[in-house]
Amino acid sequence: MKKIKYLILGAGPSGLTLAHSLVDAGCPLDQILVVEKEAVSGGLCRSEMVDGAPLDIGGGHFLDLKRKEVLDFVFRFMPREEWDLYDRVSKIRIRDVEVDHPLEANLWQLPTEVQADYLESIAQAGCIRGEEMPESFAAWINWKLGDRIAQEYMLPYNRKIWSMDPDALGTYWLYKLPNVSFRETLLSCLEGKPMGALPAHGTFLYPKKFGYGEVWRRMGEALGDSLVSNCTVETIDLGTRTVNGRWQAETIVSSIPWTLWPGYCPIPEDVKAAISCLKNAPIDVDYHQETLDSRAHWTYEPDESVPHHRLLLRSNFSTGARGYWTEANASRSTPAQGPRFHNEFAYPINTLGKPEAVEKILTWAKANGVIGLGRWGRWEHMNSDVAVAEALQMANQLKTGS
Ligand SMILES: Cc1cc2nc3c(=O)[nH]c(=O)nc-3n(C[C@H](O)[C@H](O)[C@H](O)COP(=O)(O)OP(=O)(O)OC[C@H]3O[C@@H](n4cnc5c(N)ncnc54)[C@H](O)[C@@H]3O)c2cc1C
């Protein structure tokens, strides 16, 4: 039995960042252990070589530039000169036309008649007419964006990506959607130019010679013997905080999905009930050899007769690569025609009641010396830069005991 201070479950961006930043905060490396079920660290951000070039097996991943502390940390493992900077080109297919994303800022690119349809529906949106905000997801989307954007894009796209009745989703996360102003949309159509700001990843970094996974692989390698790969968590003794009967820790930090925990240790009924409220969407990533004739880095596909919801043109962001890959909710995938990568835990779903369930689980965990971290520890739809930022912050809190 090895005794250590911190046992971190999962070597995705969250677990890796926490391990390194605990060392930065003065904790000896031999007092930290990261346990990872896969052979290679990086979690959803891993890449593999497919058809002569890297492919991001957890779906398309790009590094956002907005957080300086994250870039400083990431560049320690893959210096800035190993990354290329791109201005995002993302498209959405609507009525068989490809327009720039986000749709509401680029309606001017559609045929005039179609623009008129959209403008009419935005003018009649509930929020513009001062109607009360509805509580169900589908009604909320109609209220906020007008029924055209709702029916032709937002609702079908959400049905595809989650494979779930949109009304099982909460509305608490929709504050992220931009406001659509009728006046600004009209001006944009009349002047033939986009309005508003680009969403996340307006510009982004992608490795010059590797896939997105390389930086996390290096981060794992730099942990030496403090990373145990090919090791699945199977049992947790909460009384002694012992994992797999091999390692005993003062604090366990879990970045693995809570829904796996009932298989590891006894859990009180009310916490088990909260865990059963957590839902995740699995995705299949499928590689296709053909190089498409488009400038886009990726394209959103709301058409429900097509299985995938997003298509990634790696030939446009990975040096010397050909081909593209698609991302589809696994329940919508058709039989694979080429290399396929299945990700059971891809998206945490923002279902009704999720915030309360997560709070209950984290409170119980904390009382047992366990802290939830990252996408699955917090059940939050966070990007890797946010995962890194939160892990950096957690290391500071652990250091100061707050
Ligand atoms: C399709 C898609 C596109 C995305 N695009 C972007 C993007 O463009 N830019 C961006 O910054 N972020 C993007 N993200 C988000 C990014 O993947 C996450 O923010 C990041 O992976 C979160 O890191 P994490 O360590 O919290 O979780 P994960 O990466 O999921 O890591 C969890 C780790 O736990 C391990 N694990 C699970 N169970 C066990 C067990 N029983 N025992 C041991 N280990 C276990 C897993 O193998 C994994 O390594 C995207 C995500 C998806 C799904």
XYZ file of C-alpha atoms and ligand atoms in Angstrom:
455
model
C 0.000 0.000 0.000
C 1.473 3.344 -1.076
C 0.480 6.450 0.920
C 0.365 9.793 -0.884
C -1.085 13.253 -0.470
C -3.061 13.612 -3.727
C -4.555 10.847 -5.841
C -5.964 12.224 -9.100
C -8.406 10.062 -11.059
C -8.123 10.660 -14.822
C -5.264 12.081 -16.934
C -7.256 14.403 -19.171
C -6.371 18.125 -19.324
C -7.874 18.678 -15.838
C -5.996 15.934 -14.003
C -2.717 16.632 -15.825
C -2.849 20.365 -15.126
C -3.678 19.827 -11.471
C -0.774 17.407 -11.014
C 1.754 19.807 -12.549
C 0.425 22.874 -10.779
C 0.485 21.109 -7.397
C 4.188 20.515 -8.007
C 4.541 24.212 -8.950
C 2.847 25.029 -5.633
C 5.516 23.103 -3.719
C 4.059 19.589 -3.367
C 6.749 16.918 -3.995
C 6.021 14.927 -7.169
C 6.206 11.635 -5.247
C 3.226 12.787 -3.157
C 1.031 12.949 -6.297
C -0.320 10.068 -8.347
C -2.517 10.244 -11.454
C -4.400 7.082 -12.422
C -5.556 6.786 -16.053
C -7.405 3.944 -17.776
C -6.034 4.635 -21.263
C -2.476 3.987 -22.461
C -2.022 7.622 -23.526
C -2.930 10.673 -21.461
C -5.091 13.523 -22.785
C -8.645 12.207 -22.365
C -11.029 13.644 -24.952
C -8.155 15.715 -26.354
C -6.105 12.720 -27.580
C -5.061 12.296 -31.228
C -3.984 9.328 -33.327
C -2.316 9.026 -36.733
C -4.908 8.058 -39.355
C -4.190 7.932 -43.098
C -0.816 9.631 -42.670
C -1.927 12.572 -40.503
C -3.200 13.257 -36.972
C -6.881 12.885 -36.179
C -8.427 14.146 -32.938
C -10.225 11.044 -31.710
C -12.472 12.882 -29.235
C -13.677 15.257 -31.982
C -12.216 18.532 -33.318
C -10.167 20.392 -30.713
C -8.723 23.908 -30.993
C -6.972 26.017 -28.377
C -8.655 29.275 -27.495
C -6.365 32.262 -26.880
C -8.292 34.261 -24.338
C -6.647 33.050 -21.112
C -3.025 34.143 -20.685
C -2.363 31.918 -17.661
C -3.577 28.901 -19.679
C -1.358 29.714 -22.659
C 1.660 30.256 -20.365
C 1.028 26.837 -18.830
C 0.364 24.983 -22.106
C 3.396 26.544 -23.874
C 5.694 25.021 -21.215
C 4.983 21.653 -22.831
C 4.528 22.747 -26.451
C 6.118 26.163 -27.131
C 4.153 28.801 -29.081
C 6.309 28.291 -32.188
C 4.966 24.728 -32.501
C 1.417 26.075 -33.027
C -0.237 27.690 -36.045
C -2.707 30.546 -35.566
C -5.975 30.416 -37.540
C -8.862 32.834 -38.062
C -11.893 30.641 -37.588
C -13.900 29.728 -40.688
C -16.965 27.773 -39.601
C -20.092 27.201 -41.689
C -23.595 25.975 -41.194
C -25.665 24.178 -43.825
C -29.161 25.629 -44.072
C -31.589 24.789 -46.876
C -28.668 23.282 -48.845
C -26.676 26.525 -48.675
C -23.493 26.939 -46.615
C -23.387 30.213 -44.694
C -20.926 31.445 -42.110
C -21.595 30.571 -38.489
C -23.213 31.988 -36.369
C -26.369 31.922 -38.430
C -28.065 34.951 -36.877
C -25.065 37.150 -37.793
C -24.906 35.902 -41.366
C -28.480 35.641 -42.629
C -27.468 38.159 -45.319
C -25.664 35.317 -47.122
C -28.966 33.486 -47.801
C -31.201 34.118 -50.860
C -33.284 37.313 -50.435
C -36.615 35.488 -50.041
C -35.156 33.319 -47.279
C -33.711 36.385 -45.523
C -37.212 37.886 -45.534
C -38.615 34.720 -43.902
C -36.019 34.867 -41.147
C -36.408 38.597 -40.550
C -40.163 38.235 -40.272
C -39.828 35.505 -37.657
C -37.209 37.427 -35.625
C -39.525 40.460 -35.587
C -42.195 38.210 -34.067
C -39.949 36.501 -31.463
C -41.473 36.492 -27.979
C -38.549 38.344 -26.363
C -38.794 41.152 -28.918
C -42.560 41.455 -28.380
C -42.055 41.610 -24.606
C -43.651 38.222 -23.858
C -42.768 36.458 -20.624
C -39.778 34.095 -20.767
C -40.970 30.463 -21.046
C -39.424 27.678 -18.944
C -39.230 24.767 -21.380
C -36.209 24.531 -23.701
C -38.068 24.384 -27.036
C -40.410 27.245 -26.153
C -37.436 29.255 -24.859
C -35.537 28.858 -28.147
C -38.588 29.981 -30.148
C -39.094 32.908 -27.755
C -35.454 34.006 -27.953
C -34.551 33.510 -31.620
C -37.855 33.401 -33.494
C -39.416 30.267 -34.924
C -37.337 30.071 -38.157
C -33.938 29.880 -36.462
C -35.527 27.577 -33.877
C -37.149 25.186 -36.376
C -34.442 25.154 -39.051
C -31.344 25.185 -36.872
C -31.429 25.254 -33.089
C -34.044 22.586 -32.352
C -32.961 20.001 -34.955
C -29.296 20.593 -34.071
C -29.980 20.113 -30.363
C -32.055 16.974 -31.056
C -29.134 15.601 -33.072
C -26.298 16.337 -30.700
C -28.065 15.207 -27.486
C -30.427 12.591 -29.004
C -32.912 13.613 -26.379
C -36.224 15.465 -26.231
C -35.147 19.149 -26.028
C -37.676 19.677 -23.244
C -35.618 17.380 -20.977
C -32.930 20.103 -21.153
C -32.769 23.017 -18.748
C -32.624 26.649 -19.879
C -30.096 27.718 -17.208
C -27.149 27.433 -19.662
C -28.701 29.415 -22.512
C -27.445 32.748 -21.238
C -24.454 31.943 -23.479
C -26.563 32.468 -26.615
C -26.199 35.920 -28.130
C -29.142 38.303 -28.189
C -30.635 38.633 -31.661
C -31.703 42.194 -32.350
C -34.200 42.695 -35.178
C -32.711 46.080 -36.041
C -29.116 44.789 -36.231
C -30.167 41.732 -38.248
C -32.107 43.927 -40.676
C -29.124 46.283 -41.075
C -26.827 43.310 -41.634
C -29.107 42.002 -44.410
C -29.469 45.429 -46.038
C -25.719 46.145 -45.910
C -24.667 42.594 -46.788
C -22.218 42.178 -43.908
C -22.097 40.224 -40.638
C -23.166 41.708 -37.320
C -21.981 41.121 -33.759
C -18.922 39.311 -32.449
C -17.759 35.802 -33.316
C -18.383 33.145 -30.648
C -15.567 31.206 -28.900
C -12.520 30.343 -31.010
C -12.742 33.453 -33.263
C -9.041 32.785 -33.618
C -7.470 29.563 -32.399
C -4.220 27.621 -32.226
C -3.633 24.145 -33.623
C -0.293 22.262 -33.539
C 1.802 22.596 -36.714
C 3.099 19.035 -36.841
C 0.824 17.110 -34.498
C -2.783 16.644 -33.459
C -4.246 18.468 -30.455
C -3.362 15.455 -28.299
C 0.407 15.947 -28.445
C 0.618 18.650 -25.793
C -1.338 16.508 -23.287
C 0.711 13.425 -24.132
C 3.865 15.399 -23.310
C 2.282 16.672 -20.103
C 1.589 13.077 -19.054
C 5.106 11.955 -19.962
C 6.593 14.755 -17.839
C 4.901 13.248 -14.762
C 7.138 10.167 -14.981
C 6.225 7.502 -12.407
C 3.528 9.758 -10.943
C 1.287 8.800 -13.869
C -0.027 5.233 -13.900
C -1.537 4.525 -17.348
C -3.567 1.518 -18.483
C -5.081 1.429 -15.016
C -8.855 1.646 -14.576
C -10.242 2.732 -11.216
C -12.186 -0.292 -9.977
C -12.631 0.094 -6.219
C -12.582 3.025 -3.846
C -12.610 2.582 -0.061
C -13.969 5.909 1.108
C -13.264 5.202 4.803
C -9.509 5.052 4.161
C -9.507 6.826 0.750
C -7.846 3.845 -0.863
C -8.120 3.246 -4.635
C -7.881 -0.262 -6.149
C -6.510 -1.470 -2.779
C -3.125 -0.027 -3.858
C -2.942 3.672 -3.111
C -4.098 5.544 -0.029
C -4.461 9.324 -0.279
C -5.166 12.273 1.986
C -7.279 13.785 -0.812
C -8.790 12.156 -3.896
C -9.504 14.434 -6.875
C -11.933 12.891 -9.355
C -12.046 14.018 -12.990
C -13.752 10.778 -14.061
C -17.543 10.561 -14.516
C -19.612 10.406 -11.307
C -21.966 7.955 -13.012
C -19.171 5.339 -12.712
C -18.836 5.787 -8.953
C -21.707 3.498 -7.840
C -19.615 0.633 -9.300
C -16.632 1.552 -7.065
C -17.984 2.081 -3.557
C -21.179 2.134 -1.473
C -23.017 5.454 -1.927
C -25.988 6.792 0.117
C -29.360 6.437 -1.663
C -30.005 10.192 -2.014
C -26.563 10.741 -3.612
C -27.111 7.734 -5.871
C -30.403 9.322 -6.947
C -28.563 12.572 -7.757
C -25.938 10.631 -9.754
C -28.671 8.899 -11.755
C -29.892 12.379 -12.877
C -26.593 12.984 -14.712
C -26.746 12.243 -18.452
C -24.007 12.170 -21.082
C -24.032 12.078 -24.871
C -21.642 9.622 -26.585
C -20.172 10.528 -29.976
C -18.622 8.577 -32.822
C -15.841 10.229 -34.796
C -15.602 8.779 -38.337
C -12.749 9.402 -40.762
C -13.320 9.885 -44.529
C -10.471 10.024 -47.068
C -11.970 12.518 -49.502
C -10.666 16.097 -49.381
C -13.613 18.488 -49.626
C -13.566 21.695 -51.628
C -14.316 24.233 -48.889
C -12.335 26.799 -46.878
C -14.170 25.880 -43.672
C -12.372 24.429 -40.670
C -15.667 22.872 -39.671
C -19.332 22.834 -40.734
C -22.453 22.383 -38.588
C -25.158 20.133 -40.039
C -28.646 20.566 -38.531
C -30.410 18.377 -41.161
C -31.856 15.456 -39.181
C -31.690 13.096 -42.177
C -27.861 13.251 -41.950
C -26.360 11.338 -38.947
C -23.501 13.718 -38.088
C -23.948 17.152 -36.541
C -20.462 18.478 -37.376
C -17.886 17.869 -40.078
C -14.195 18.724 -39.547
C -12.042 19.473 -42.606
C -8.623 18.555 -41.247
C -7.105 19.340 -44.654
C -7.716 23.012 -43.707
C -5.965 23.028 -40.315
C -3.565 20.092 -40.125
C -0.439 20.636 -42.240
C -0.228 18.231 -45.190
C -3.345 16.279 -44.175
C -6.103 15.107 -46.477
C -9.648 14.035 -45.661
C -12.242 15.019 -43.076
C -13.992 13.519 -40.093
C -17.562 13.666 -38.842
C -18.976 13.770 -35.310
C -22.323 12.108 -34.630
C -24.228 11.145 -31.516
C -23.493 7.395 -31.309
C -27.198 6.558 -31.267
C -27.518 8.137 -34.740
C -24.387 6.607 -36.301
C -24.765 4.350 -39.322
C -22.314 1.389 -39.682
C -18.718 2.652 -39.948
C -17.249 2.916 -43.484
C -13.703 3.570 -42.260
C -11.788 4.270 -39.023
C -14.182 5.090 -36.159
C -13.467 6.328 -32.620
C -16.197 5.942 -30.040
C -16.339 8.321 -27.063
C -18.876 7.181 -24.495
C -18.358 10.263 -22.336
C -18.228 13.124 -24.833
C -20.810 15.713 -23.750
C -22.258 16.192 -20.271
C -25.916 17.088 -20.899
C -27.517 20.144 -19.301
C -30.696 18.372 -18.226
C -33.347 19.817 -15.953
C -32.209 19.521 -12.315
C -28.516 18.990 -13.157
C -27.136 21.938 -11.120
C -28.902 20.713 -7.957
C -27.772 17.102 -8.553
C -24.137 18.178 -9.029
C -24.243 20.287 -5.878
C -25.556 17.331 -3.858
C -22.842 14.997 -5.206
C -20.014 17.485 -4.620
C -21.156 18.195 -1.053
C -21.242 14.469 -0.246
C -17.873 13.951 -1.951
C -16.210 16.804 -0.066
C -17.382 15.389 3.258
C -15.528 12.183 2.257
C -12.261 13.878 1.233
C -13.022 13.752 -2.499
C -13.044 16.780 -4.828
C -14.721 16.889 -8.260
C -12.670 18.457 -11.059
C -13.101 19.133 -14.777
C -15.723 18.217 -17.344
C -16.956 15.119 -15.474
C -16.122 16.141 -11.928
C -18.324 19.216 -12.381
C -20.507 17.790 -15.201
C -19.940 21.012 -17.106
C -19.650 21.525 -20.836
C -16.221 23.183 -20.495
C -13.511 23.599 -23.113
C -9.966 22.467 -22.387
C -8.731 26.014 -21.714
C -11.405 26.361 -19.033
C -10.490 22.912 -17.656
C -6.856 24.062 -17.379
C -7.825 27.416 -15.814
C -9.976 25.688 -13.186
C -7.281 23.133 -12.352
C -4.698 25.935 -11.937
C -7.097 27.644 -9.573
C -7.763 24.434 -7.638
C -4.029 23.909 -7.066
C -3.870 27.368 -5.472
C -6.869 26.617 -3.277
C -5.407 23.280 -2.155
C -2.104 24.999 -1.409
C -3.748 27.635 0.778
C -6.192 25.117 2.269
C -9.214 27.205 1.199
C -16.573 16.912 -29.723
C -15.833 17.779 -28.752
C -15.197 18.907 -29.210
C -14.481 19.702 -28.325
N -13.841 20.795 -28.832
C -13.026 21.508 -28.025
C -12.232 22.575 -28.576
O -12.271 22.880 -29.765
N -11.409 23.231 -27.742
C -11.308 22.929 -26.418
O -10.519 23.558 -25.708
N -12.068 21.948 -25.870
C -12.919 21.229 -26.632
N -13.671 20.197 -26.111
C -13.668 20.001 -24.647
C -12.480 19.188 -24.112
O -12.502 17.894 -24.660
C -12.585 19.115 -22.587
O -12.614 20.410 -22.034
C -11.435 18.422 -21.908
O -11.176 17.171 -22.462
C -11.783 18.253 -20.426
O -10.735 17.594 -19.768
P -11.015 16.681 -18.510
O -9.689 16.239 -18.045
O -11.883 17.394 -17.558
O -11.892 15.434 -19.054
P -11.477 14.260 -20.063
O -10.675 14.802 -21.184
O -12.732 13.553 -20.400
O -10.533 13.314 -19.199
C -11.031 12.370 -18.261
C -10.020 11.254 -18.140
O -10.486 10.266 -17.187
C -10.149 8.983 -17.654
N -11.024 7.982 -17.009
C -12.350 7.815 -17.147
N -12.777 6.775 -16.403
C -11.695 6.283 -15.762
C -11.506 5.224 -14.833
N -12.506 4.447 -14.385
N -10.249 4.970 -14.377
C -9.194 5.756 -14.780
N -9.341 6.774 -15.656
C -10.563 7.038 -16.138
C -10.401 9.102 -19.168
O -9.781 8.066 -19.890
C -9.822 10.494 -19.450
O -8.450 10.431 -19.767
C -14.431 19.384 -26.947
C -15.068 18.235 -26.486
C -15.766 17.434 -27.374
C -16.454 16.181 -26.888
